[in-house]
XYZ file of C-alpha atoms in Angstrom:
499
model
C 98.774 128.390 131.168
C 97.484 126.356 134.448
C 96.675 122.909 131.874
C 100.320 121.727 131.376
C 101.604 119.462 133.790
C 104.285 121.154 135.501
C 106.162 117.933 136.228
C 107.076 117.814 131.510
C 110.217 120.760 133.087
C 111.419 123.610 130.154
C 110.810 121.521 127.239
C 106.533 121.209 127.600
C 105.840 122.543 125.167
C 108.297 121.684 122.078
C 106.684 118.610 123.847
C 102.724 119.385 122.504
C 101.416 117.807 119.754
C 99.959 119.495 116.719
C 96.752 118.538 117.403
C 97.497 119.255 121.346
C 99.011 122.662 121.026
C 95.963 123.902 118.138
C 93.644 123.120 121.407
C 94.879 125.034 123.525
C 95.568 127.941 121.206
C 91.616 127.975 120.616
C 91.405 127.497 124.508
C 93.062 130.267 125.535
C 94.971 128.216 127.230
C 98.246 129.315 125.545
C 99.290 131.703 123.649
C 101.424 131.790 119.717
C 103.590 134.005 120.979
C 104.167 132.117 124.316
C 105.080 129.215 121.838
C 107.055 131.637 119.555
C 109.148 132.951 123.129
C 109.566 129.531 124.026
C 111.391 127.985 120.478
C 112.764 131.156 120.723
C 114.315 130.774 124.109
C 115.344 127.018 123.118
C 117.558 128.537 119.475
C 119.879 130.357 121.948
C 120.384 128.558 124.372
C 121.548 125.204 122.158
C 121.586 126.529 118.196
C 125.021 127.691 118.054
C 126.305 123.850 118.770
C 124.260 122.300 116.271
C 122.947 124.655 113.369
C 120.183 124.534 112.100
C 119.548 127.555 111.764
C 121.510 130.575 109.248
C 118.917 132.662 110.349
C 116.248 133.241 113.271
C 113.437 135.973 111.938
C 112.775 137.075 115.593
C 110.479 139.995 115.366
C 108.454 138.771 111.925
C 107.456 135.276 114.272
C 106.798 137.584 117.375
C 104.771 139.509 114.487
C 102.790 137.347 113.386
C 101.962 135.143 116.306
C 99.906 138.282 117.858
C 98.493 138.157 114.584
C 98.017 134.834 115.065
C 96.421 134.894 118.537
C 94.137 138.237 117.576
C 92.151 135.701 115.298
C 92.224 132.831 117.324
C 90.058 135.370 119.907
C 88.214 136.492 117.263
C 87.783 133.216 116.251
C 88.308 132.805 112.866
C 90.583 130.168 112.643
C 92.524 128.801 109.644
C 93.981 126.050 110.037
C 95.838 123.058 111.611
C 99.199 124.642 111.057
C 96.951 128.525 112.971
C 99.717 130.395 115.668
C 102.506 127.450 115.563
C 105.550 127.845 114.258
C 108.112 126.769 111.886
C 110.714 126.640 110.018
C 112.062 126.579 105.858
C 115.058 124.638 104.874
C 116.752 127.741 102.682
C 116.078 126.548 98.960
C 112.024 128.158 99.984
C 111.546 131.297 99.252
C 110.156 133.636 101.470
C 109.236 137.165 100.698
C 112.135 139.685 101.962
C 113.965 137.172 103.100
C 117.989 136.147 102.031
C 117.169 132.559 99.979
C 120.649 131.414 100.548
C 120.806 127.549 99.381
C 123.599 127.504 102.212
C 125.925 129.084 99.356
C 127.819 131.685 98.697
C 126.442 132.208 95.413
C 123.289 132.969 96.603
C 123.897 133.701 100.408
C 122.652 137.681 99.945
C 119.457 136.842 96.750
C 116.546 138.149 98.962
C 113.705 136.556 97.858
C 111.088 139.837 96.261
C 108.162 136.688 96.753
C 107.044 134.106 98.457
C 107.365 129.875 97.004
C 103.958 128.176 96.491
C 105.426 126.229 100.907
C 105.558 129.767 102.292
C 102.170 131.215 101.074
C 100.471 128.771 102.137
C 101.658 128.879 105.605
C 100.798 132.346 106.102
C 97.326 132.396 104.687
C 97.036 129.244 106.657
C 97.879 131.402 110.191
C 101.111 129.049 110.803
C 104.035 131.089 112.523
C 107.988 131.594 110.385
C 111.067 131.186 112.740
C 113.244 131.237 109.810
C 115.661 129.401 107.165
C 117.199 125.896 107.683
C 120.354 124.718 106.799
C 120.602 122.361 103.781
C 124.054 121.949 102.095
C 124.449 123.826 99.453
C 121.964 124.306 96.794
C 120.629 120.462 98.857
C 122.982 118.692 96.714
C 126.522 119.182 98.399
C 127.325 117.716 101.739
C 129.058 118.711 105.351
C 130.908 121.221 103.931
C 132.753 123.716 106.076
C 134.306 125.888 102.703
C 130.920 127.557 103.338
C 129.017 130.120 104.116
C 127.939 128.462 107.496
C 128.597 125.260 109.084
C 126.884 122.330 109.028
C 123.676 121.431 111.333
C 125.248 118.298 113.511
C 123.131 115.619 114.627
C 121.972 116.803 118.076
C 121.906 112.343 119.418
C 125.589 112.991 118.546
C 127.227 116.508 117.762
C 130.514 114.582 116.275
C 127.786 112.541 113.314
C 126.455 114.219 110.839
C 122.557 114.433 110.667
C 122.393 113.438 106.961
C 121.126 116.051 104.261
C 120.040 117.745 102.030
C 117.256 119.506 105.288
C 120.070 118.437 107.290
C 118.641 121.722 109.470
C 115.386 120.867 109.010
C 116.070 116.880 110.553
C 118.338 119.008 113.414
C 116.028 121.732 114.541
C 113.080 118.946 114.571
C 114.149 116.961 116.741
C 115.907 119.312 119.112
C 112.555 120.645 120.503
C 112.936 124.094 118.230
C 110.102 123.289 115.472
C 107.458 120.010 115.425
C 106.903 120.760 111.684
C 109.848 121.810 109.020
C 108.905 121.859 105.444
C 112.166 120.875 102.495
C 112.688 119.014 99.637
C 113.488 115.801 98.655
C 114.901 114.768 94.866
C 116.794 111.246 96.606
C 115.989 111.555 99.896
C 116.201 115.295 101.190
C 113.972 114.472 103.729
C 113.594 110.856 104.532
C 117.465 110.765 104.862
C 117.397 113.814 107.991
C 114.865 111.970 109.805
C 115.974 108.473 109.460
C 118.762 109.917 111.079
C 118.041 112.321 113.486
C 115.433 110.181 114.259
C 112.056 112.349 112.788
C 109.073 111.927 109.866
C 109.933 112.763 107.040
C 108.058 112.448 104.562
C 108.990 112.948 100.500
C 104.624 113.524 99.063
C 103.474 111.918 95.504
C 105.638 114.455 92.388
C 102.990 117.068 92.403
C 101.533 116.386 95.433
C 102.944 119.945 96.512
C 103.818 122.521 94.212
C 107.437 123.110 93.562
C 106.948 127.415 92.725
C 109.850 129.533 94.579
C 111.954 126.415 95.676
C 115.949 126.663 94.226
C 115.397 123.804 91.827
C 118.084 120.421 91.917
C 116.580 118.079 89.292
C 113.180 119.252 88.276
C 111.840 115.523 87.491
C 112.625 114.562 90.666
C 112.816 117.132 93.511
C 109.439 116.941 95.518
C 108.835 119.173 98.050
C 107.163 118.011 101.581
C 107.071 118.099 106.173
C 109.609 116.639 108.319
C 108.080 116.827 111.674
C 108.364 114.897 115.111
C 105.499 112.557 115.070
C 103.239 111.449 111.723
C 99.510 113.098 112.927
C 102.273 116.547 113.435
C 103.270 115.536 109.167
C 99.571 114.868 108.656
C 98.905 118.360 109.336
C 101.649 119.818 107.530
C 100.929 117.865 104.882
C 97.295 119.112 104.412
C 98.567 122.764 104.803
C 100.784 123.316 101.911
C 99.535 120.612 99.349
C 96.932 121.833 96.830
C 97.498 122.196 92.992
C 98.969 125.497 91.387
C 98.458 126.620 88.652
C 102.591 128.708 89.371
C 103.994 125.346 88.784
C 102.873 122.501 85.733
C 104.178 119.341 87.770
C 101.063 120.127 90.318
C 98.213 117.862 90.193
C 95.373 119.310 89.625
C 92.641 117.252 92.107
C 92.681 118.341 95.343
C 94.352 117.688 97.958
C 92.814 114.829 100.398
C 91.580 115.197 103.791
C 94.838 113.464 105.185
C 93.744 114.236 109.118
C 91.068 112.149 108.395
C 93.813 109.306 107.916
C 95.011 109.160 110.972
C 93.329 106.176 112.930
C 95.679 103.541 113.147
C 93.440 101.048 112.414
C 95.778 98.874 109.142
C 92.405 95.622 109.776
C 93.113 94.663 106.543
C 95.045 96.721 104.772
C 97.577 94.948 102.374
C 101.612 95.273 103.724
C 104.290 93.851 100.799
C 107.927 94.393 101.271
C 111.294 92.581 99.152
C 113.626 90.821 101.735
C 115.733 90.957 98.181
C 116.577 94.557 98.952
C 118.216 94.732 102.376
C 118.549 91.681 104.332
C 120.950 90.068 102.428
C 123.150 93.625 101.751
C 126.189 92.645 103.999
C 126.147 97.020 104.104
C 123.120 96.956 106.341
C 122.942 96.710 109.895
C 121.138 93.953 110.620
C 119.780 96.537 113.477
C 117.245 98.322 111.226
C 116.876 94.627 108.739
C 115.206 92.994 112.638
C 113.637 96.355 113.106
C 111.928 96.182 109.358
C 111.067 92.592 111.135
C 109.802 93.644 113.976
C 107.911 96.275 111.840
C 106.147 94.166 109.805
C 105.230 91.074 112.591
C 103.891 94.257 114.484
C 101.233 95.671 111.499
C 100.819 91.687 111.239
C 99.278 90.999 114.722
C 97.076 93.541 114.501
C 95.513 92.666 110.951
C 96.907 93.582 108.488
C 97.717 90.995 105.365
C 101.429 91.318 105.434
C 103.426 89.380 102.141
C 106.371 88.791 100.293
C 106.531 90.671 97.079
C 109.456 90.933 94.375
C 110.102 94.485 93.100
C 112.596 95.362 89.939
C 116.355 95.536 91.256
C 117.883 98.594 92.811
C 120.665 98.916 91.685
C 118.674 99.289 88.526
C 116.036 102.718 90.296
C 119.777 103.855 91.417
C 121.309 104.107 87.964
C 118.575 105.713 86.675
C 117.681 108.206 89.545
C 121.230 108.871 89.468
C 121.980 109.495 85.834
C 118.643 112.297 85.941
C 119.491 113.953 89.225
C 123.399 114.663 87.453
C 122.118 115.464 84.280
C 119.400 117.707 85.268
C 121.334 119.380 88.369
C 124.403 120.424 85.331
C 121.602 121.360 83.522
C 120.263 123.715 86.559
C 123.919 124.872 87.910
C 125.683 125.708 84.279
C 126.222 128.422 83.441
C 127.652 129.273 87.439
C 130.049 126.176 86.477
C 131.842 127.745 84.450
C 132.203 130.926 84.923
C 132.798 130.867 87.811
C 134.002 126.676 89.848
C 135.478 128.257 92.601
C 132.213 130.102 94.121
C 130.890 127.097 94.479
C 131.827 124.448 97.708
C 134.432 121.498 96.746
C 131.463 119.423 97.029
C 128.760 120.649 95.763
C 131.187 120.961 92.197
C 132.407 117.363 92.820
C 128.530 115.718 92.934
C 127.528 117.967 89.740
C 130.586 118.357 87.284
C 129.582 115.019 85.670
C 125.992 115.774 84.805
C 128.249 118.076 81.453
C 129.397 113.705 80.390
C 125.839 112.676 80.149
C 124.492 112.923 76.629
C 120.925 113.713 75.560
C 120.870 109.838 74.355
C 121.657 108.979 78.110
C 119.357 111.677 79.728
C 116.007 109.729 76.983
C 117.756 105.892 77.724
C 117.171 106.818 81.713
C 113.975 108.517 81.275
C 112.631 105.132 79.459
C 113.483 103.772 81.649
C 112.299 105.376 84.850
C 108.298 105.134 83.284
C 108.797 101.681 83.317
C 110.484 101.425 86.630
C 107.645 103.210 88.018
C 104.900 100.688 85.992
C 106.419 98.560 87.328
C 106.004 99.178 90.448
C 101.867 99.765 89.846
C 101.700 96.286 88.600
C 104.385 94.338 90.780
C 103.938 95.864 94.206
C 100.366 98.402 94.270
C 98.049 96.261 92.415
C 97.873 93.955 94.927
C 99.250 95.707 98.456
C 98.797 99.121 99.935
C 101.712 99.967 101.418
C 104.945 98.512 100.658
C 107.990 98.086 103.824
C 111.168 98.732 103.055
C 114.880 100.407 104.422
C 115.027 103.791 104.109
C 119.424 103.805 105.365
C 121.215 100.489 106.031
C 123.322 102.509 108.654
C 123.416 104.722 111.336
C 124.400 108.655 110.761
C 128.265 108.641 109.621
C 130.498 110.619 111.901
C 131.910 113.722 110.343
C 136.000 113.062 110.560
C 134.979 110.479 107.299
C 134.452 112.851 105.160
C 137.819 113.641 103.775
C 138.409 117.196 101.147
C 137.074 115.437 97.775
C 133.578 113.543 97.476
C 133.362 110.978 96.890
C 134.955 110.381 100.889
C 136.207 106.805 100.361
C 135.616 104.967 102.596
C 132.023 105.633 102.458
C 129.307 103.643 100.938
C 126.367 105.534 99.904
C 124.143 104.196 103.387
C 120.390 105.256 101.626
C 117.816 103.726 100.065
C 115.523 106.778 98.862
C 116.370 107.158 95.959
C 113.919 104.073 93.967
C 110.768 106.792 94.634
C 111.953 109.636 93.657
C 112.924 108.121 90.615
C 109.049 106.672 90.522
C 107.081 110.091 92.122
C 105.186 107.180 94.517
C 104.949 109.042 97.753
C 107.671 107.038 100.816
C 107.707 107.886 103.749
C 110.932 107.320 107.035
C 109.668 106.202 109.982
C 110.893 106.081 113.712
C 111.907 102.035 115.188
C 113.620 103.355 118.256
C 118.258 103.421 119.039
C 120.690 100.833 117.619
C 123.124 100.026 120.443
C 125.525 103.667 120.147
C 122.397 105.667 120.465
C 121.956 106.658 116.934
C 118.229 106.013 115.074
C 117.152 103.965 113.013
C 114.084 103.293 110.930
C 111.609 102.127 108.514
C 110.470 103.323 105.250
C 106.844 102.954 104.106
C 105.859 103.634 100.750
C 102.099 103.951 99.007
C 101.099 103.784 95.706
C 100.139 107.194 93.789
C 98.781 110.039 96.552
C 98.013 107.016 98.354
C 99.812 109.496 101.895
C 96.445 108.194 103.857
C 97.669 104.517 103.987
C 101.114 105.485 104.772
C 99.344 107.976 107.382
C 97.004 104.832 108.912
C 100.188 102.414 108.759
C 103.046 104.986 110.282
C 100.425 106.466 112.841
C 100.140 102.295 114.150
C 103.247 101.690 113.790
C 104.926 104.722 115.588
C 103.200 104.506 118.784
C 104.984 100.742 119.431
C 107.474 102.031 118.424
C 108.300 105.392 117.533
C 110.103 106.656 121.094
C 108.402 110.096 120.713
C 108.663 110.040 125.097
C 112.094 111.018 124.331
C 114.649 113.824 122.686
C 118.553 113.710 122.434
C 120.378 115.620 125.148
C 120.709 119.229 124.411
C 124.617 121.109 124.298
C 124.481 123.101 127.905
C 121.079 121.051 128.582
C 121.668 120.953 132.410
C 120.483 117.954 133.287
C 117.032 118.025 131.975
C 116.696 115.906 128.932
C 116.435 113.798 127.507
C 112.451 115.023 128.240
C 109.929 112.944 128.833
C 106.350 112.970 129.031
C 104.940 112.251 131.889
C 103.143 108.845 132.426
C 105.228 107.178 129.536
C 107.447 103.717 131.023
C 110.334 103.668 129.094
C 113.358 105.630 130.627
C 114.843 107.568 128.292
C 118.789 106.325 126.534
C 121.558 108.798 127.776
C 123.159 109.493 124.259
C 124.785 112.526 125.679
C 127.558 113.843 122.498
């Protein structure tokens, strides 16, 4: 490994991007087995206090890594993730492994076949390290009455990483993997990315198959990557996107070339924003509002065309999404809710049961409102703009001790602004913008026209280069002073946010 700068320290391999790692793998400078062994050592050393993984597949990972090394030596190239370690949110099936859903009800359920996401990653030569923590059935909360402990935010372990792709946010921020895959029904990829300082992409509805994933609300369920950088997210999406005859929700056109959009050139890109959604809300942390303003000013300075636009009221999106989510979530779990309600975690049960009171007429009206909201976004925003920039979350990650016995926690307001684009199906990406004064990450949300992920990657690359702080990692438990890890040549001093 002579081409790797020795000054990088013990986290060196974790700091290689997907593209950098791929180039070194293809050159024979490093091996996939070395990557996997390094990742496994990090997980073993640090994850017992972070709880991002519910299952580590050591032997399987090393076997797949050895196969990737043989193929790459023989000139077989399966794509951008060939030989790259990754992990799955534990609602995505992988043949022969449990799909526990973080629940007593399914803790011993072993998958008979791969989900489409896992099947495509396997075909693409990527290396599965294991299954990641989630909220129960991707819907509960940071519960302590489930088979596994809740994942903890690596920047401050007394804070939650958000959910429901909680393990994915922790594993990527901690440097265990560069990419992880999960679901987003109301913000479940974007929330953990926002609160853990990573990139979370909810692709356009139907871009990625949900076959083999445990459903929550099938007409709002999206599947995609959580990654350390925009380019890593693009490579991960490239590996899993595209039509699937086993999932009628998927778009029938082949996935475009996402990697070709990674230029960061935003000249002429039309960027919209609406202050009414975030600036006047007293719940919004001023640092987040200021971050959005800095992002808009930076894009304007790079040649983007930045103009304010008018959005439908946020409250209408929120109410519409909650009706659909409650109704569909209850329908998915109705049998178990009636037969064995005490098998659910308390938060999950309390969040699912209100769906019993949503009538057919309520659901039909909500779906009609969704259709009109989606059309309004296309007409008011994306007819004249390529990207919308708005808040992703309003505050930094909550503390575990803010949560009581029952849901919802009385002292916590809903601090995420992610549900609107799960309702309409537009692609949306959470992008980190640095840290608040308390040392916890903050970020921004980028939204595009349907199947307009390429524009999100363009704008995201430009903002990440200026604000992303991709050179800084959290101090991990037991790090002995090695972290935050910082790549050589960077000028920013890392912030010490030791838990």
